[in-house]
């Protein structure tokens, strides 16, 4: 279930209109920019969900909307209403403020540091204060006043508090009173729907005995939320909980059935209940991150793609967890679709086995919990024990012995065991590069739809033009340029081709979707010192400004295109520049034909980027430059329209920058380090700029010909 944002709603953090996201545990609505900061804080600080594009239980959505409408934000901004705060210079962020550092620092202070929450008077025994708050919560949940309970929870009241006199928890009280929204709030803050009271009855039992069957069914869903979410992520279905509580998807064709995967399944069964629960919770968080990344890519305004907003490439660090567990959580981002699906199905199967009390499959060999040495790191499918601090020393000792033994047994296959840090660095680099390709793929799907619409308009106009010519008689043929021959393209073929589709059907690339590695780091701005153009309307400063370099010796082609970008010329031949502006434009068919060639070459470059074939960057960029040159040659030397001139400048300058970036794959000195992650990021950005400029030229040409 989703809902439309109501008119008049504003972002709780910067007051921007029409917020599209919600922070569930904070009970507020937030905009896209502020949401990017919330996601970087982690789910332990803010649990975010899109209001329209995410799946919502109806009661949970109603709970968030009720809190947002009844002033929940004042809980987190309590002290900002104090005039002394205004005098001290502390204020709430505005929509016009920069995301970094103004908005981000305010959001961190508000939710992470709780700098503006009302502070209780200090007491000698903090435990007594927490107990008092929890008792107030226990009695408050029988009413419908959600904001009062949220305030108590924000001050430290415990959602699972067991009242020593009543023998129940707050969720028992809310279930008996039929307060479904209070139950949703308590569950968000960790209340256990299966917790027994003094007589062994659960909140589910309380709600059924009181006749609140809808609430009882919802509490059952909350009790199995983790396994339901994992199953829904893979197959789009959830159990009805009347005929069973588990759905184990059958996806044998896409599962990892290697020996390593089988050994990992045995290791999973050998984990203690505590470690298995921690791993399952971490996988749940990773599913949430991947689903939000998919929504993020879908909802972003791709005409202003280069912004300060950032996605979350892996799970943020939770300081309450050990360093070992945080590393294990971040490793989940590197799992590809097949590995991640295998892990989820193994967890679902293991959760069902443990609840039913069946005996585990005892491993017959000595389980190895360390990283394995293989020639292909993508085939590695280890879960690794997500250990706590007390397990670390013993685990490291065992790993050290196993690594030494394997190094002796397989010295002919590897130089030695890889370290965890090396493995994480490789994973992050590969994941980031894959994310750029996936995001550009999504952008160009939108461009493809736009172009197909334009092509339908062209076909309609051609039909109307043919009818007019038939009515008025034949007209003299238009003048042709002997130096620029026409290349007609059949109309049906033109309609069927997806000129701007970076990934046509049948491509060897993986399709973008929920089950792929949706690691979606934002494209970073590229600044060129010699040809600085408008980056999609974004006036923000880049965090990577100090890493960008320009080619100080661009060569004859580079100087020529730099001259083009300064509007000294919009042609690539050697003819003299005309003094008068030329209003003529090429035919739309020719522009589309050249655009298709540019797009085809960009596809080849993106495949090389996804497959990490950096040695293919230079030849691909040369092909793109040649196609761009041919496309620019269609237009007059001095187009009369400023929009055409600016689009040509962007097209030519981007092609030159692409060449310059691709040449960096070959360092000037042998053995010099190359930051391929940043390089791939800049190459994809240049390719996007070329596609954008080509689309603008198609749009302008179509519009002018129609007029």
XYZ file of C-alpha atoms in Angstrom:
707
model
C 0.000 0.000 0.000
C 1.172 3.550 -0.705
C -0.392 6.959 -0.480
C -0.214 10.310 -2.185
C 1.515 13.161 -0.398
C -1.123 15.609 0.820
C -0.936 19.256 -0.127
C 0.613 21.497 2.472
C 2.989 18.867 3.866
C 6.604 19.967 4.207
C 9.910 18.313 5.012
C 10.435 18.029 8.763
C 14.118 18.945 8.467
C 14.257 21.794 5.917
C 10.578 22.685 5.245
C 10.818 21.862 1.529
C 7.343 21.240 0.045
C 5.893 17.852 -0.971
C 8.191 15.433 0.910
C 8.356 12.021 -0.730
C 9.930 9.940 2.063
C 9.114 9.103 5.671
C 11.284 8.301 8.667
C 9.236 5.578 10.338
C 10.818 5.530 13.787
C 10.936 9.350 13.963
C 7.377 9.844 12.699
C 8.274 12.595 10.219
C 8.135 13.212 6.471
C 11.313 14.239 4.648
C 12.387 15.375 1.182
C 14.815 13.653 -1.194
C 17.836 15.694 -0.099
C 17.298 15.157 3.608
C 16.505 11.492 2.972
C 19.991 10.986 1.514
C 21.423 12.075 4.881
C 18.972 9.922 6.845
C 20.012 6.844 4.857
C 23.688 7.543 5.471
C 23.020 7.570 9.229
C 21.834 3.956 9.175
C 18.625 2.164 10.158
C 19.569 2.301 13.835
C 19.102 6.102 13.599
C 16.388 6.515 10.962
C 14.284 3.901 9.124
C 13.233 5.499 5.828
C 10.619 4.427 3.297
C 9.215 6.113 0.190
C 5.605 7.220 0.553
C 4.487 6.275 -2.969
C 6.941 3.744 -4.399
C 7.454 1.464 -1.382
C 5.152 -1.241 -0.062
C 3.437 -0.250 3.189
C 1.217 -2.132 5.644
C -1.834 0.128 5.924
C -1.649 0.483 9.708
C 2.064 1.351 9.641
C 1.458 4.071 7.046
C -1.432 5.414 9.108
C 0.776 5.462 12.194
C 3.458 7.539 10.460
C 0.897 9.919 8.976
C -0.780 10.369 12.371
C 2.513 11.200 14.062
C 3.552 13.607 11.314
C 0.179 15.369 11.433
C 0.185 15.724 15.220
C 3.517 17.426 15.729
C 5.932 14.546 16.218
C 8.647 16.765 14.748
C 8.411 19.063 17.774
C 9.784 16.191 19.871
C 13.052 16.253 17.941
C 13.181 20.080 17.704
C 11.949 20.928 21.212
C 14.744 23.271 22.269
C 14.791 25.144 18.939
C 11.609 26.887 20.077
C 13.603 28.450 22.921
C 14.467 32.107 22.062
C 17.914 31.576 23.584
C 18.683 29.084 20.828
C 17.864 31.676 18.176
C 20.107 34.206 19.872
C 22.929 31.669 19.978
C 22.693 31.238 16.212
C 21.253 27.719 16.219
C 18.402 27.460 13.757
C 16.538 24.975 11.607
C 17.754 24.349 8.058
C 16.008 26.042 5.132
C 15.216 24.576 1.681
C 17.774 26.959 0.152
C 20.608 25.808 2.424
C 23.307 23.583 0.977
C 22.905 19.901 1.720
C 26.543 19.724 2.832
C 27.408 20.867 5.379
C 24.362 22.882 6.535
C 21.482 20.401 6.216
C 23.539 17.306 6.936
C 25.030 18.748 10.133
C 21.584 19.831 11.336
C 20.078 16.398 10.653
C 22.904 14.606 12.453
C 22.561 16.892 15.464
C 18.781 16.440 15.463
C 18.540 12.651 15.217
C 21.981 11.199 15.971
C 23.054 13.487 18.809
C 19.466 14.299 19.940
C 20.704 17.842 20.497
C 17.253 19.445 20.504
C 15.244 16.829 22.437
C 13.849 17.875 25.815
C 16.250 16.735 28.527
C 14.965 15.361 31.812
C 16.391 16.671 35.115
C 19.478 14.759 36.178
C 18.939 12.148 38.872
C 21.279 10.049 40.906
C 20.067 6.743 39.476
C 19.446 6.742 35.715
C 17.859 3.317 35.988
C 15.043 4.701 38.130
C 14.358 7.393 35.516
C 14.176 4.839 32.731
C 11.892 2.646 34.832
C 9.582 5.573 35.538
C 9.408 6.432 31.837
C 8.690 2.823 30.945
C 5.860 2.668 33.496
C 4.354 5.811 31.945
C 4.610 4.189 28.538
C 2.949 1.050 29.893
C -0.117 3.044 30.912
C -0.145 5.460 27.948
C -0.424 2.894 25.181
C -4.019 2.062 26.146
C -4.968 5.497 24.670
C -4.680 6.770 21.108
C -2.164 9.511 21.927
C 0.739 8.420 19.744
C 2.905 11.503 20.159
C 2.969 11.078 23.957
C 4.289 7.533 23.596
C 6.824 8.619 20.971
C 8.052 11.313 23.365
C 8.480 8.746 26.139
C 10.343 6.404 23.781
C 12.597 9.279 22.681
C 13.484 9.913 26.331
C 14.506 6.302 26.932
C 11.364 4.324 27.773
C 11.759 0.630 26.934
C 9.275 -0.877 24.467
C 9.800 -4.367 25.973
C 9.498 -3.203 29.598
C 8.003 -5.927 31.805
C 5.854 -4.330 34.496
C 6.711 -6.049 37.791
C 3.230 -5.496 39.258
C 1.039 -6.030 36.182
C 3.103 -8.842 34.708
C 2.752 -7.532 31.138
C 4.606 -5.424 28.576
C 3.288 -2.251 26.891
C 2.446 -4.308 23.783
C 0.133 -6.536 25.872
C -1.729 -3.416 27.024
C -2.015 -1.961 23.510
C -3.192 -5.315 22.110
C -5.892 -5.693 24.765
C -7.104 -2.124 24.134
C -7.152 -2.634 20.361
C -4.702 0.231 19.774
C -3.217 -0.945 16.464
C -1.280 2.275 15.836
C 0.293 2.103 19.286
C 1.220 -1.507 18.562
C 2.877 -0.447 15.297
C 4.911 2.208 17.126
C 6.002 -0.227 19.838
C 7.060 -2.848 17.279
C 9.096 -0.235 15.386
C 10.955 0.420 18.645
C 11.645 -3.278 19.200
C 8.621 -4.653 21.048
C 8.318 -8.437 20.735
C 4.855 -9.647 19.558
C 5.673 -13.107 20.956
C 6.727 -11.989 24.446
C 4.801 -13.884 27.168
C 3.142 -12.261 30.146
C 3.303 -13.656 33.669
C 0.827 -16.377 32.630
C 2.552 -17.214 29.340
C 0.119 -15.368 27.062
C 1.428 -13.243 24.189
C 0.096 -9.900 22.851
C -1.367 -11.917 19.962
C -3.387 -13.927 22.484
C -4.550 -10.722 24.188
C -5.821 -9.182 20.948
C -7.667 -12.358 19.890
C -9.334 -12.743 23.283
C -10.448 -9.104 23.123
C -11.914 -9.616 19.648
C -9.358 -7.461 17.813
C -8.694 -9.972 15.051
C -7.216 -7.464 12.579
C -4.679 -6.396 15.192
C -3.922 -10.043 16.012
C -3.237 -10.813 12.340
C -1.000 -7.755 12.078
C 0.972 -8.796 15.169
C 1.555 -12.220 13.602
C 2.911 -10.455 10.504
C 5.174 -8.356 12.728
C 6.421 -11.486 14.477
C 7.491 -12.967 11.128
C 8.452 -9.679 9.509
C 12.063 -10.687 8.902
C 11.358 -13.907 7.018
C 8.366 -12.338 5.233
C 10.527 -9.480 3.985
C 13.254 -11.806 2.725
C 10.768 -14.016 0.871
C 8.978 -11.014 -0.657
C 12.300 -9.623 -1.862
C 12.981 -12.785 -3.869
C 9.575 -13.830 -5.183
C 7.142 -10.991 -4.463
C 4.958 -13.162 -2.183
C 4.329 -13.414 1.541
C 2.742 -16.270 3.492
C -0.847 -15.801 4.681
C 0.206 -17.160 8.120
C -2.959 -19.240 8.272
C -1.512 -22.194 6.417
C 2.129 -21.662 7.341
C 4.675 -19.020 8.231
C 7.401 -19.619 5.645
C 7.765 -19.365 1.892
C 10.983 -20.887 0.585
C 11.347 -19.615 -3.014
C 12.309 -22.194 -5.633
C 14.993 -20.494 -7.710
C 17.318 -23.381 -8.503
C 18.343 -21.981 -11.896
C 19.791 -18.855 -10.340
C 21.223 -20.251 -7.135
C 24.886 -20.746 -6.398
C 25.252 -24.546 -6.175
C 29.033 -24.638 -6.104
C 31.008 -26.597 -3.521
C 31.808 -23.348 -1.750
C 28.099 -22.556 -1.494
C 27.363 -26.007 -0.067
C 30.158 -25.616 2.466
C 28.804 -22.185 3.400
C 25.367 -23.718 4.029
C 26.956 -26.180 6.446
C 28.696 -23.317 8.211
C 25.360 -21.500 8.467
C 23.802 -24.509 10.175
C 26.720 -24.672 12.598
C 26.239 -21.085 13.820
C 24.868 -20.581 17.300
C 21.354 -19.165 17.588
C 22.711 -15.761 18.571
C 25.082 -15.517 15.611
C 22.409 -16.803 13.233
C 19.959 -14.163 14.470
C 22.567 -11.453 13.990
C 23.310 -12.622 10.452
C 19.590 -12.759 9.606
C 19.079 -9.211 10.910
C 22.042 -7.972 8.891
C 20.682 -9.570 5.717
C 17.299 -7.958 6.460
C 19.023 -4.559 6.665
C 20.816 -5.243 3.376
C 17.509 -6.124 1.677
C 16.060 -2.846 2.927
C 19.103 -0.968 1.610
C 18.867 -2.571 -1.830
C 15.133 -1.958 -2.111
C 15.534 1.689 -1.113
C 18.357 2.051 -3.644
C 16.041 0.781 -6.378
C 13.361 3.280 -5.327
C 15.990 6.016 -5.096
C 17.086 5.494 -8.703
C 13.479 5.405 -9.879
C 12.428 8.619 -8.149
C 15.427 10.863 -8.712
C 15.169 13.717 -11.210
C 17.672 12.561 -13.801
C 17.810 15.975 -15.476
C 19.630 17.133 -12.336
C 21.524 13.918 -11.780
C 24.801 15.470 -10.691
C 23.948 16.741 -7.230
C 25.217 16.512 -3.693
C 22.685 13.805 -2.884
C 24.349 10.496 -2.305
C 23.075 6.953 -2.185
C 24.251 4.340 0.315
C 26.639 1.821 -1.328
C 26.767 -0.402 1.767
C 25.283 -0.565 5.246
C 26.481 2.322 7.460
C 28.450 1.522 10.594
C 26.401 0.904 13.716
C 28.567 1.846 16.736
C 26.600 -0.567 18.945
C 27.976 -3.495 16.930
C 31.499 -4.865 17.038
C 33.977 -3.948 14.317
C 33.872 -7.536 13.063
C 30.116 -7.490 12.660
C 30.160 -4.101 10.938
C 32.688 -5.452 8.448
C 30.505 -8.490 7.840
C 27.469 -6.268 7.247
C 29.314 -4.223 4.666
C 30.504 -7.376 2.910
C 26.872 -8.149 2.047
C 26.841 -5.296 -0.466
C 29.338 -7.151 -2.645
C 27.156 -10.241 -3.053
C 25.826 -10.421 -6.596
C 22.212 -11.379 -7.315
C 22.857 -15.119 -7.416
C 24.950 -15.209 -4.252
C 22.545 -12.979 -2.340
C 19.526 -15.067 -3.396
C 21.352 -18.209 -2.297
C 22.133 -16.677 1.082
C 18.529 -15.535 1.617
C 17.075 -18.939 0.726
C 19.574 -20.642 3.033
C 18.569 -18.298 5.865
C 14.858 -18.902 5.260
C 15.398 -22.671 5.225
C 17.551 -22.529 8.343
C 15.045 -20.307 10.190
C 12.258 -22.771 9.415
C 14.421 -25.723 10.507
C 15.370 -24.078 13.797
C 11.799 -23.100 14.650
C 10.568 -26.618 13.946
C 13.371 -28.041 16.098
C 14.830 -30.335 13.446
C 18.406 -31.528 13.852
C 20.992 -29.710 11.727
C 23.115 -31.343 9.086
C 26.394 -31.940 10.880
C 29.385 -30.998 8.706
C 31.673 -33.955 8.021
C 34.780 -31.876 7.493
C 36.610 -29.251 9.482
C 34.686 -26.048 8.743
C 36.827 -23.158 7.552
C 35.494 -19.739 8.529
C 38.257 -17.743 6.877
C 38.371 -16.234 3.423
C 39.177 -18.846 0.787
C 41.920 -18.590 -1.792
C 40.422 -18.829 -5.280
C 41.474 -17.438 -8.610
C 38.029 -15.834 -9.052
C 36.866 -13.890 -6.014
C 33.293 -13.738 -7.401
C 32.979 -17.517 -6.911
C 33.695 -17.111 -3.231
C 30.490 -17.621 -1.293
C 31.374 -17.570 2.377
C 28.998 -16.229 4.979
C 31.771 -15.735 7.514
C 30.797 -15.921 11.148
C 29.496 -12.476 12.053
C 31.163 -12.676 15.415
C 31.024 -10.466 18.449
C 34.077 -9.113 20.204
C 34.455 -12.070 22.576
C 34.667 -14.459 19.630
C 37.290 -12.498 17.728
C 40.525 -13.714 19.321
C 39.661 -17.388 19.079
C 38.408 -16.967 15.515
C 41.541 -15.123 14.377
C 43.737 -17.859 15.848
C 41.801 -20.540 13.965
C 41.929 -18.491 10.757
C 45.672 -18.046 11.092
C 46.259 -21.807 11.380
C 43.938 -22.587 8.457
C 45.508 -19.889 6.263
C 48.989 -21.274 6.867
C 47.852 -24.829 6.075
C 46.128 -23.765 2.867
C 49.100 -21.690 1.820
C 51.331 -24.766 2.091
C 48.846 -27.070 0.304
C 48.090 -24.742 -2.615
C 51.305 -22.795 -3.050
C 51.210 -23.491 -6.770
C 47.845 -21.749 -7.138
C 48.264 -18.623 -5.043
C 50.931 -16.464 -3.493
C 49.202 -16.715 -0.143
C 45.930 -15.995 1.645
C 44.275 -12.661 0.957
C 43.481 -10.439 3.903
C 40.024 -9.299 4.861
C 40.946 -5.682 4.188
C 42.138 -6.489 0.668
C 38.955 -8.381 -0.055
C 36.759 -5.518 1.210
C 38.650 -2.973 -0.892
C 38.191 -5.045 -4.038
C 34.491 -5.504 -3.295
C 33.898 -1.813 -2.729
C 35.657 -0.842 -5.949
C 33.736 -3.377 -8.027
C 30.430 -2.519 -6.400
C 30.873 1.196 -7.007
C 31.694 0.710 -10.680
C 28.727 -1.606 -11.136
C 26.469 0.951 -9.460
C 27.430 3.654 -11.954
C 26.559 1.405 -14.872
C 23.263 0.399 -13.299
C 22.323 4.004 -12.647
C 23.215 5.154 -16.148
C 21.156 2.279 -17.451
C 18.140 3.603 -15.545
C 18.737 7.129 -16.835
C 18.858 6.004 -20.415
C 15.665 4.005 -20.069
C 13.986 7.343 -19.435
C 15.786 8.862 -22.404
C 14.669 5.947 -24.555
C 11.033 6.512 -23.648
C 11.349 10.187 -24.506
C 12.952 9.438 -27.846
C 10.308 6.891 -28.770
C 7.680 9.542 -28.085
C 9.531 11.966 -30.327
C 9.819 9.345 -33.043
C 6.066 8.797 -32.938
C 5.592 12.537 -33.335
C 7.999 12.527 -36.286
C 6.094 9.739 -37.978
C 2.820 11.589 -37.426
C 4.267 14.784 -38.876
C 5.651 12.898 -41.860
C 2.210 11.453 -42.561
C 0.613 14.894 -42.315
C 3.300 16.334 -44.571
C 2.676 13.631 -47.152
C -1.036 14.419 -47.149
C -0.379 18.144 -47.604
C 2.006 17.474 -50.486
C -0.571 15.214 -52.108
C -3.175 17.975 -51.857
C -0.956 20.840 -53.076
C 1.002 18.943 -55.723
C 4.681 18.086 -55.964
C 7.219 20.525 -54.576
C 10.783 21.044 -55.774
C 13.334 18.891 -53.993
C 15.266 20.577 -51.197
C 18.849 21.613 -51.925
C 21.411 19.008 -51.006
C 24.944 19.385 -49.870
C 27.258 17.358 -52.141
C 29.781 17.149 -49.328
C 27.205 15.685 -46.941
C 25.263 12.905 -48.643
C 21.926 11.806 -47.256
C 21.570 8.387 -45.612
C 17.836 7.607 -45.616
C 16.562 5.146 -43.038
C 13.330 3.187 -43.513
C 10.557 4.666 -41.390
C 9.578 1.358 -39.807
C 13.192 0.676 -38.883
C 13.542 4.105 -37.351
C 10.490 3.592 -35.196
C 11.678 0.228 -33.944
C 15.183 1.301 -33.045
C 15.753 2.553 -29.516
C 18.189 5.309 -30.293
C 18.897 6.290 -26.741
C 18.623 2.860 -25.151
C 22.004 2.083 -23.670
C 20.974 -1.511 -23.095
C 18.794 -2.984 -25.806
C 16.919 -6.307 -25.369
C 19.302 -9.205 -25.623
C 22.191 -7.275 -24.161
C 24.819 -9.268 -22.333
C 24.470 -6.897 -19.391
C 22.379 -7.831 -16.391
C 18.904 -6.217 -16.359
C 18.281 -3.570 -13.768
C 15.875 -4.797 -11.135
C 15.246 -5.690 -7.558
C 17.220 -8.919 -7.618
C 20.430 -7.405 -8.995
C 23.191 -5.591 -7.128
C 21.453 -2.254 -6.849
C 24.444 -0.422 -5.406
C 23.671 3.106 -6.433
C 26.339 5.628 -5.589
C 25.493 8.972 -7.177
C 27.482 10.206 -10.147
C 29.864 12.908 -8.974
C 30.312 16.269 -10.746
C 33.128 16.566 -13.259
C 34.846 19.930 -13.496
C 37.047 20.803 -16.448
C 39.298 23.775 -16.119
C 39.269 24.546 -19.832
C 35.688 23.775 -20.807
C 33.347 24.347 -17.879
C 29.719 23.771 -18.804
C 26.436 23.752 -16.904
C 26.158 20.434 -15.080
C 22.441 19.818 -15.478
C 21.493 22.909 -13.572
C 23.457 21.940 -10.494
C 25.387 24.724 -8.872
C 26.732 22.693 -5.990
C 30.365 22.153 -5.211
C 31.788 18.684 -5.571
C 33.545 16.804 -2.837
C 35.937 15.583 -5.521
C 37.033 18.965 -6.860
C 40.570 18.458 -5.615
C 40.884 15.110 -7.396
C 39.968 16.278 -10.889
C 42.778 16.931 -13.338
C 42.772 18.386 -16.808
C 44.942 17.456 -19.721
C 47.487 20.223 -20.041
C 48.486 19.027 -23.511
C 45.271 18.186 -25.319
C 46.817 17.839 -28.739
C 45.393 19.096 -32.018
C 42.038 17.317 -31.618
C 41.712 18.534 -28.074
C 42.511 22.129 -28.984
C 40.028 21.960 -31.839
C 37.183 20.767 -29.626
C 38.097 23.274 -26.945
C 37.721 25.921 -29.602
C 34.332 24.470 -30.481
C 33.294 24.597 -26.820
C 34.137 28.313 -26.764
C 31.612 28.819 -29.599
C 34.307 29.760 -32.083
C 33.053 26.982 -34.350
C 30.415 24.255 -34.428
C 31.895 22.291 -37.343
C 34.858 19.945 -37.510
C 35.993 20.464 -41.104
C 38.608 22.957 -42.222
C 36.340 25.496 -43.905
C 36.402 29.151 -42.922
C 33.966 30.349 -40.286
C 30.980 32.158 -41.770
C 30.207 35.590 -40.403
C 26.432 35.258 -40.535
C 24.323 32.895 -38.498
C 22.846 30.031 -40.496
C 19.191 29.227 -39.645
C 19.126 25.928 -41.569
C 19.029 22.670 -39.643
C 19.645 19.105 -40.837
C 16.803 16.671 -41.320
C 15.490 14.913 -38.240
C 16.136 11.544 -39.862
C 19.845 12.310 -40.269
C 20.151 13.491 -36.673
C 18.440 10.343 -35.378
C 20.649 8.151 -37.550
C 23.835 9.759 -36.210
C 22.449 9.626 -32.671
C 21.942 5.896 -32.990
C 25.572 5.483 -33.986
C 26.704 7.541 -30.973
C 24.481 5.476 -28.685
C 25.784 2.203 -30.083
C 29.354 3.234 -29.336
C 28.395 4.377 -25.826
C 26.863 0.939 -25.246
C 30.175 -0.661 -26.093
C 31.970 1.637 -23.663
C 29.523 0.877 -20.836
C 29.883 -2.856 -21.366
C 33.631 -2.428 -21.046
C 33.088 -0.409 -17.851
C 30.853 -3.052 -16.295
C 33.233 -5.852 -17.251
C 36.188 -3.801 -15.975
C 37.943 -3.938 -19.362
C 39.772 -0.671 -18.866
C 42.085 -1.343 -21.813
C 39.016 -0.961 -24.069
C 38.291 2.576 -22.886
C 40.618 4.325 -25.339
C 39.391 2.595 -28.554
C 35.784 3.027 -27.435
C 36.304 6.726 -26.786
C 37.851 7.118 -30.260
C 34.751 5.553 -31.834
C 32.485 7.835 -29.818
C 34.550 10.866 -30.808
C 34.309 9.881 -34.482
C 30.531 9.433 -34.235
C 30.175 12.775 -32.435
C 32.249 14.455 -35.159
C 29.965 13.040 -37.844
C 26.885 14.190 -35.960
C 28.261 17.705 -35.443
C 29.082 17.938 -39.161
C 25.356 17.769 -39.948
C 24.782 21.196 -38.424
C 25.783 24.596 -39.858
C 29.007 26.192 -38.778
C 27.125 28.950 -37.006
C 23.618 27.788 -36.032
C 21.165 30.615 -35.499
C 19.597 28.997 -32.419
C 21.476 29.426 -29.158
C 20.055 26.120 -27.899
C 21.675 24.321 -30.845
C 25.000 26.043 -30.236
C 24.989 25.190 -26.527
C 24.041 21.563 -27.227
C 26.844 21.258 -29.784
C 29.291 22.747 -27.303
C 28.232 20.210 -24.668
C 28.424 17.365 -27.208
C 31.912 18.241 -28.452
C 33.361 19.185 -25.074
C 32.042 15.992 -23.489
C 33.533 13.886 -26.284
C 36.922 15.528 -25.714
C 36.714 15.068 -21.951
C 35.792 11.434 -22.499
C 38.922 10.937 -24.606
C 41.021 12.690 -21.997
C 39.659 10.532 -19.167
C 40.018 7.287 -21.120
C 43.677 8.071 -21.884
C 44.309 8.032 -18.131
C 43.982 4.241 -18.198
C 47.526 4.286 -19.569
C 49.621 6.072 -16.914
C 52.445 8.317 -18.156
C 54.919 6.304 -16.103
C 54.898 2.482 -16.036
C 53.639 1.162 -12.739
C 52.028 4.459 -11.703
C 48.810 3.882 -9.684
C 45.485 4.535 -11.424
C 42.269 5.168 -9.484
C 40.026 3.075 -11.747
C 37.011 3.606 -9.500
C 37.101 7.389 -9.889
C 38.152 7.076 -13.527
C 35.174 4.850 -14.372
C 32.911 7.300 -12.585
C 34.145 10.196 -14.744
C 33.940 8.151 -17.952
C 30.305 7.281 -17.264
C 29.532 10.929 -16.472
C 31.034 12.046 -19.792
C 29.056 9.368 -21.633
C 25.878 10.599 -19.964
C 26.653 14.188 -21.040
C 27.124 13.056 -24.645
C 23.802 11.197 -24.592
C 22.090 14.214 -23.056
C 23.461 16.592 -25.697
C 22.438 14.231 -28.497
C 18.913 14.018 -27.078
C 18.710 17.815 -26.929
C 19.708 18.079 -30.581
C 17.067 15.516 -31.602
C 14.427 17.375 -29.589
C 15.358 20.785 -31.016
C 15.510 19.515 -34.590
C 12.133 17.800 -34.262
C 10.518 20.899 -32.781
C 11.924 23.273 -35.385
C 10.977 21.014 -38.304
C 7.455 20.744 -36.917
C 7.164 24.527 -36.846
